[in-house]
mmCIF file of C-alpha atoms in Angstrom:
data_model
loop_
_atom_site.group_PDB
_atom_site.id
_atom_site.type_symbol
_atom_site.label_atom_id
_atom_site.label_comp_id
_atom_site.label_asym_id
_atom_site.label_seq_id
_atom_site.Cartn_x
_atom_site.Cartn_y
_atom_site.Cartn_z
ATOM 1 C CA MET A 30 83.697 92.440 108.475
ATOM 2 C CA GLU A 31 85.602 89.419 109.802
ATOM 3 C CA ARG A 32 86.467 88.272 106.280
ATOM 4 C CA ILE A 33 87.613 91.748 105.270
ATOM 5 C CA LEU A 34 89.960 91.806 108.249
ATOM 6 C CA LEU A 35 91.274 88.392 107.251
ATOM 7 C CA MET A 36 91.915 89.646 103.717
ATOM 8 C CA VAL A 37 93.818 92.637 105.059
ATOM 9 C CA PHE A 38 95.826 90.601 107.587
ATOM 10 C CA ARG A 39 96.915 87.983 105.051
ATOM 11 C CA THR A 40 97.932 90.529 102.391
ATOM 12 C CA ILE A 41 99.336 93.217 104.693
ATOM 13 C CA PHE A 42 102.776 93.234 103.052
ATOM 14 C CA LYS A 43 101.310 93.694 99.559
ATOM 15 C CA ILE A 44 98.917 96.499 100.463
ATOM 16 C CA PRO A 45 101.413 99.416 100.467
ATOM 17 C CA GLY A 46 102.545 98.593 96.927
ATOM 18 C CA TRP A 47 98.983 98.220 95.727
ATOM 19 C CA LEU A 48 97.949 101.512 97.297
ATOM 20 C CA ARG A 49 100.837 103.360 95.665
ATOM 21 C CA LYS A 50 99.755 102.087 92.263
ATOM 22 C CA VAL A 51 96.065 102.785 92.883
ATOM 23 C CA PHE A 52 96.720 106.395 93.871
ATOM 24 C CA ARG A 53 99.244 106.906 91.058
ATOM 25 C CA TYR A 54 96.954 105.463 88.398
ATOM 26 C CA SER A 55 93.906 107.337 89.661
ATOM 27 C CA LYS A 56 95.701 110.685 89.350
ATOM 28 C CA ASP A 57 96.262 110.097 85.639
ATOM 29 C CA THR A 58 92.875 111.499 84.687
ATOM 30 C CA THR A 59 93.854 111.879 81.019
ATOM 31 C CA PHE A 60 94.510 108.127 80.700
ATOM 32 C CA GLU A 61 97.575 108.912 78.589
ATOM 33 C CA THR A 62 100.171 107.269 80.842
ATOM 34 C CA TYR A 63 98.302 104.180 82.051
ATOM 35 C CA SER A 64 95.945 102.403 79.680
ATOM 36 C CA ASP A 65 92.608 100.811 80.559
ATOM 37 C CA GLU A 66 94.289 97.417 80.367
ATOM 38 C CA VAL A 67 97.091 98.365 82.786
ATOM 39 C CA ARG A 68 94.639 99.773 85.315
ATOM 40 C CA TYR A 69 92.349 96.793 85.018
ATOM 41 C CA GLU A 70 95.207 94.299 85.392
ATOM 42 C CA LEU A 71 96.034 95.907 88.729
ATOM 43 C CA LEU A 72 92.456 95.462 89.948
ATOM 44 C CA GLN A 73 92.472 91.851 88.783
ATOM 45 C CA GLU A 74 95.751 91.150 90.576
ATOM 46 C CA VAL A 75 94.496 92.672 93.828
ATOM 47 C CA THR A 76 91.129 90.941 93.569
ATOM 48 C CA SER A 77 92.374 87.425 92.886
ATOM 49 C CA THR A 78 94.909 87.727 95.718
ATOM 50 C CA VAL A 79 92.517 89.052 98.363
ATOM 51 C CA ASN A 80 89.829 86.551 97.376
ATOM 52 C CA ARG A 81 92.211 83.683 98.015
ATOM 53 C CA ALA A 82 93.376 85.321 101.228
ATOM 54 C CA GLY A 83 89.758 85.621 102.346
ATOM 55 C CA ARG A 84 89.137 81.912 101.699
ATOM 56 C CA VAL A 85 86.687 82.636 98.890
ATOM 57 C CA THR A 86 86.583 80.401 95.843
ATOM 58 C CA VAL A 87 85.135 82.062 92.753
ATOM 59 C CA GLU A 88 83.392 79.917 90.155
ATOM 60 C CA CYS A 89 82.519 81.314 86.744
ATOM 61 C CA TYR A 90 80.092 79.927 84.188
ATOM 62 C CA GLY A 91 79.143 81.072 80.703
ATOM 63 C CA ARG A 92 82.166 83.173 79.881
ATOM 64 C CA GLU A 93 81.715 82.017 76.292
ATOM 65 C CA ASN A 94 78.443 83.982 76.219
ATOM 66 C CA LEU A 95 80.256 87.309 76.417
ATOM 67 C CA PRO A 96 80.138 89.130 73.064
ATOM 68 C CA LYS A 97 83.352 88.906 71.079
ATOM 69 C CA GLU A 98 83.378 92.632 70.395
ATOM 70 C CA ASN A 99 83.553 95.285 73.115
ATOM 71 C CA GLY A 100 80.714 97.728 73.586
ATOM 72 C CA TYR A 101 78.153 95.923 75.735
ATOM 73 C CA ILE A 102 76.550 96.310 79.156
ATOM 74 C CA LEU A 103 76.477 93.721 81.919
ATOM 75 C CA PHE A 104 73.307 93.660 84.027
ATOM 76 C CA PRO A 105 73.730 91.511 87.179
ATOM 77 C CA ASN A 106 71.711 91.160 90.345
ATOM 78 C CA HIS A 107 73.257 92.935 93.328
ATOM 79 C CA GLN A 108 74.014 91.251 96.658
ATOM 80 C CA GLY A 109 76.678 93.480 98.181
ATOM 81 C CA LEU A 110 80.194 94.889 98.086
ATOM 82 C CA PHE A 111 81.750 91.577 97.079
ATOM 83 C CA ASP A 112 79.885 91.549 93.756
ATOM 84 C CA THR A 113 82.399 93.750 91.957
ATOM 85 C CA LEU A 114 85.245 91.491 93.137
ATOM 86 C CA LEU A 115 83.500 88.625 91.357
ATOM 87 C CA PHE A 116 83.522 90.550 88.102
ATOM 88 C CA PHE A 117 87.085 91.839 88.431
ATOM 89 C CA GLU A 118 88.280 88.257 88.815
ATOM 90 C CA THR A 119 86.175 86.657 86.078
ATOM 91 C CA HIS A 120 85.653 89.324 83.417
ATOM 92 C CA GLY A 121 88.818 89.330 81.325
ATOM 93 C CA ARG A 122 88.287 92.694 79.635
ATOM 94 C CA PRO A 123 88.106 96.156 81.202
ATOM 95 C CA PHE A 124 84.695 97.527 82.066
ATOM 96 C CA SER A 125 83.374 100.575 83.828
ATOM 97 C CA LEU A 126 80.572 101.055 86.368
ATOM 98 C CA VAL A 127 77.615 103.249 87.170
ATOM 99 C CA MET A 128 77.719 103.909 90.919
ATOM 100 C CA LYS A 129 75.332 105.657 93.274
ATOM 101 C CA LYS A 130 76.320 109.173 94.288
ATOM 102 C CA GLU A 131 76.407 108.210 97.972
ATOM 103 C CA THR A 132 79.736 106.432 97.368
ATOM 104 C CA GLU A 133 81.373 109.609 96.053
ATOM 105 C CA ASN A 134 83.737 110.170 98.971
ATOM 106 C CA TRP A 135 84.228 106.639 100.294
ATOM 107 C CA LEU A 136 87.899 105.892 100.939
ATOM 108 C CA LEU A 137 89.501 103.958 98.060
ATOM 109 C CA VAL A 138 86.155 103.730 96.251
ATOM 110 C CA LYS A 139 86.848 107.193 94.858
ATOM 111 C CA GLN A 140 90.260 106.129 93.559
ATOM 112 C CA ILE A 141 88.925 102.898 92.069
ATOM 113 C CA ARG A 142 86.132 104.875 90.446
ATOM 114 C CA ASN A 143 88.761 107.047 88.790
ATOM 115 C CA LEU A 144 90.689 103.967 87.661
ATOM 116 C CA LEU A 145 87.610 102.617 85.922
ATOM 117 C CA GLN A 146 86.276 105.975 84.691
ATOM 118 C CA ALA A 147 83.062 105.056 86.499
ATOM 119 C CA LYS A 148 80.042 107.333 86.551
ATOM 120 C CA LEU A 149 78.222 108.637 89.611
ATOM 121 C CA MET A 150 74.433 108.780 89.404
ATOM 122 C CA ASP A 151 72.231 110.857 91.678
ATOM 123 C CA ARG A 152 68.987 108.910 91.729
ATOM 124 C CA GLU A 153 67.159 111.924 93.172
ATOM 125 C CA ASP A 154 68.175 114.186 90.267
ATOM 126 C CA LEU A 155 66.398 113.176 87.064
ATOM 127 C CA ARG A 156 68.343 115.583 84.864
ATOM 128 C CA GLN A 157 71.710 114.379 86.178
ATOM 129 C CA SER A 158 70.618 110.744 85.829
ATOM 130 C CA MET A 159 69.650 111.261 82.191
ATOM 131 C CA LYS A 160 72.992 112.939 81.537
ATOM 132 C CA VAL A 161 74.821 109.888 82.913
ATOM 133 C CA ILE A 162 72.614 107.543 80.872
ATOM 134 C CA ARG A 163 73.503 109.447 77.705
ATOM 135 C CA GLN A 164 77.214 109.518 78.576
ATOM 136 C CA VAL A 165 77.253 105.769 79.168
ATOM 137 C CA SER A 166 75.453 105.069 75.890
ATOM 138 C CA GLU A 167 77.954 107.180 73.932
ATOM 139 C CA GLU A 168 80.929 105.435 75.549
ATOM 140 C CA VAL A 169 79.418 102.018 74.869
ATOM 141 C CA LYS A 170 78.978 102.965 71.217
ATOM 142 C CA GLN A 171 82.705 103.723 71.171
ATOM 143 C CA GLY A 172 83.559 100.272 72.543
ATOM 144 C CA ARG A 173 83.629 100.641 76.331
ATOM 145 C CA ASN A 174 81.933 97.934 78.390
ATOM 146 C CA TYR A 175 79.825 98.829 81.411
ATOM 147 C CA LEU A 176 78.297 97.117 84.422
ATOM 148 C CA ILE A 177 74.987 98.389 85.796
ATOM 149 C CA PHE A 178 73.014 96.936 88.714
ATOM 150 C CA PRO A 179 69.372 97.203 87.580
ATOM 151 C CA GLU A 180 67.953 96.659 91.067
ATOM 152 C CA GLY A 181 69.340 100.065 92.002
ATOM 153 C CA THR A 182 70.474 98.835 95.403
ATOM 154 C CA ARG A 183 71.604 95.587 96.958
ATOM 155 C CA SER A 184 69.170 92.855 97.898
ATOM 156 C CA ARG A 185 69.301 91.935 101.567
ATOM 157 C CA ASN A 186 67.578 88.599 101.047
ATOM 158 C CA GLY A 187 70.441 86.404 99.935
ATOM 159 C CA ASN A 188 69.864 85.025 96.442
ATOM 160 C CA GLU A 189 66.418 86.609 96.151
ATOM 161 C CA LEU A 190 66.088 89.423 93.624
ATOM 162 C CA LEU A 191 64.593 92.872 94.031
ATOM 163 C CA PRO A 192 62.486 94.237 91.165
ATOM 164 C CA PHE A 193 64.622 95.358 88.223
ATOM 165 C CA LYS A 194 64.161 99.000 87.222
ATOM 166 C CA GLY A 195 63.330 99.597 83.582
ATOM 167 C CA GLY A 196 65.243 102.880 83.550
ATOM 168 C CA ALA A 197 68.506 101.014 84.132
ATOM 169 C CA PHE A 198 68.281 99.678 80.564
ATOM 170 C CA LYS A 199 67.941 103.041 78.812
ATOM 171 C CA SER A 200 71.688 103.305 78.165
ATOM 172 C CA ALA A 201 71.621 99.972 76.346
ATOM 173 C CA VAL A 202 68.594 101.005 74.283
ATOM 174 C CA TYR A 203 70.223 104.304 73.281
ATOM 175 C CA ALA A 204 73.493 102.541 72.442
ATOM 176 C CA LYS A 205 71.706 99.683 70.634
ATOM 177 C CA CYS A 206 74.229 97.384 72.287
ATOM 178 C CA PRO A 207 74.177 93.799 73.548
ATOM 179 C CA ILE A 208 72.615 93.328 76.991
ATOM 180 C CA VAL A 209 74.412 90.637 79.007
ATOM 181 C CA PRO A 210 72.479 89.280 82.032
ATOM 182 C CA ALA A 211 74.734 87.992 84.804
ATOM 183 C CA ALA A 212 73.669 85.940 87.809
ATOM 184 C CA VAL A 213 75.514 86.569 91.074
ATOM 185 C CA ILE A 214 75.158 83.691 93.535
ATOM 186 C CA ASN A 215 76.108 83.511 97.227
ATOM 187 C CA SER A 216 78.183 86.695 96.993
ATOM 188 C CA TYR A 217 76.426 88.107 100.060
ATOM 189 C CA GLN A 218 77.963 85.375 102.230
ATOM 190 C CA ALA A 219 81.438 86.894 101.897
ATOM 191 C CA PHE A 220 80.851 90.049 103.922
ATOM 192 C CA ASP A 221 77.361 89.724 105.402
ATOM 193 C CA ARG A 222 78.003 86.628 107.472
ATOM 194 C CA HIS A 223 80.151 86.811 110.590
ATOM 195 C CA SER A 224 82.381 84.001 109.438
ATOM 196 C CA ILE A 225 85.738 83.310 107.815
ATOM 197 C CA ARG A 226 84.868 79.746 106.815
ATOM 198 C CA LYS A 227 85.724 78.723 103.270
ATOM 199 C CA MET A 228 82.962 79.649 100.862
ATOM 200 C CA THR A 229 82.194 79.678 97.154
ATOM 201 C CA ALA A 230 80.669 82.564 95.242
ATOM 202 C CA LYS A 231 79.535 82.181 91.648
ATOM 203 C CA VAL A 232 78.882 84.347 88.635
ATOM 204 C CA CYS A 233 77.069 83.127 85.519
ATOM 205 C CA TYR A 234 77.296 85.113 82.292
ATOM 206 C CA LEU A 235 74.098 84.394 80.398
ATOM 207 C CA LYS A 236 73.302 84.609 76.701
ATOM 208 C CA PRO A 237 73.058 88.242 75.623
ATOM 209 C CA LEU A 238 70.053 90.021 74.218
ATOM 210 C CA TYR A 239 70.963 91.803 71.008
ATOM 211 C CA TYR A 240 69.309 94.983 69.827
ATOM 212 C CA GLU A 241 67.301 93.204 67.141
ATOM 213 C CA GLU A 242 65.696 91.126 69.887
ATOM 214 C CA TYR A 243 64.674 93.971 72.199
ATOM 215 C CA LYS A 244 64.343 97.035 69.933
ATOM 216 C CA ASP A 245 60.525 96.921 69.995
ATOM 217 C CA MET A 246 60.262 96.296 73.741
ATOM 218 C CA LYS A 247 59.678 98.777 76.508
ATOM 219 C CA THR A 248 62.444 99.005 79.087
ATOM 220 C CA LYS A 249 60.154 97.438 81.697
ATOM 221 C CA GLU A 250 59.722 94.422 79.452
ATOM 222 C CA ILE A 251 63.490 94.135 78.979
ATOM 223 C CA ALA A 252 63.946 94.353 82.740
ATOM 224 C CA GLN A 253 61.454 91.530 83.253
ATOM 225 C CA ILE A 254 63.185 89.247 80.755
ATOM 226 C CA VAL A 255 66.647 89.864 82.231
ATOM 227 C CA SER A 256 65.340 89.384 85.759
ATOM 228 C CA GLU A 257 63.702 86.065 84.887
ATOM 229 C CA ARG A 258 66.813 84.737 83.175
ATOM 230 C CA ILE A 259 68.931 85.605 86.186
ATOM 231 C CA ARG A 260 66.400 84.086 88.561
ATOM 232 C CA GLU A 261 66.439 80.835 86.581
ATOM 233 C CA ALA A 262 70.250 80.737 86.581
ATOM 234 C CA ILE A 263 70.374 81.274 90.336
ATOM 235 C CA LYS A 264 67.924 78.439 90.850
ATOM 236 C CA GLU A 265 70.038 76.174 88.639
ATOM 237 C CA HIS A 266 73.419 76.962 90.178
ATOM 238 C CA SER A 267 72.611 77.796 93.785
ATOM 239 C CA ASP A 268 73.818 75.368 96.424
ATOM 240 C CA GLU A 269 73.023 77.584 99.383
ATOM 241 C CA GLU A 270 72.403 75.677 102.588
ATOM 242 C CA ALA A 271 68.869 75.784 103.878
#
């Protein structure tokens, strides 16, 4: 919370202008006036500015591993609210999200969800979840990129991972698209620690799995492979203090 307050305090004069754009863009539900790129550029501008204001340095590795063509899904580990700021700053192309239904009416989250054309998933409603999975797969086929957290919820153990859910990978299987593992490192320190000391958060884009590699696997097997690759990357890049 302390770092969030610092971010707000140090960008207070920019916030009104940002909010006007966020609310204006989010009302354009047809996406005819403001393109994906325009909306995403706004989020990148806000993110890079507030990250610097919050004394957070973002390091990115493996950007060259991102597929050249759009229409893929990022699967990172999940440490907290700061995770998406890591991706807004480091992922150069627009992407959308699958978010849990509980965030439906959170202030600003709703508007940002509209900006990104993100999907809400009710994990207690199997039929609704399958509908979202199918919608995501169709959009990915058409060239939209997505980000899905396969743990289903944030880990509360720092850089330790929760089990990855096989069902999270169904959209990729249906779309036959590249699966891009991404390792999030030290992101939890931004908002979970009661500190405004300078810190570094990292994201590592790992080599993708293409459909030919995973087409004969069960989703649980895919989840295991992605989880292990992320775990190895965290071990390699983590400099967390003991």
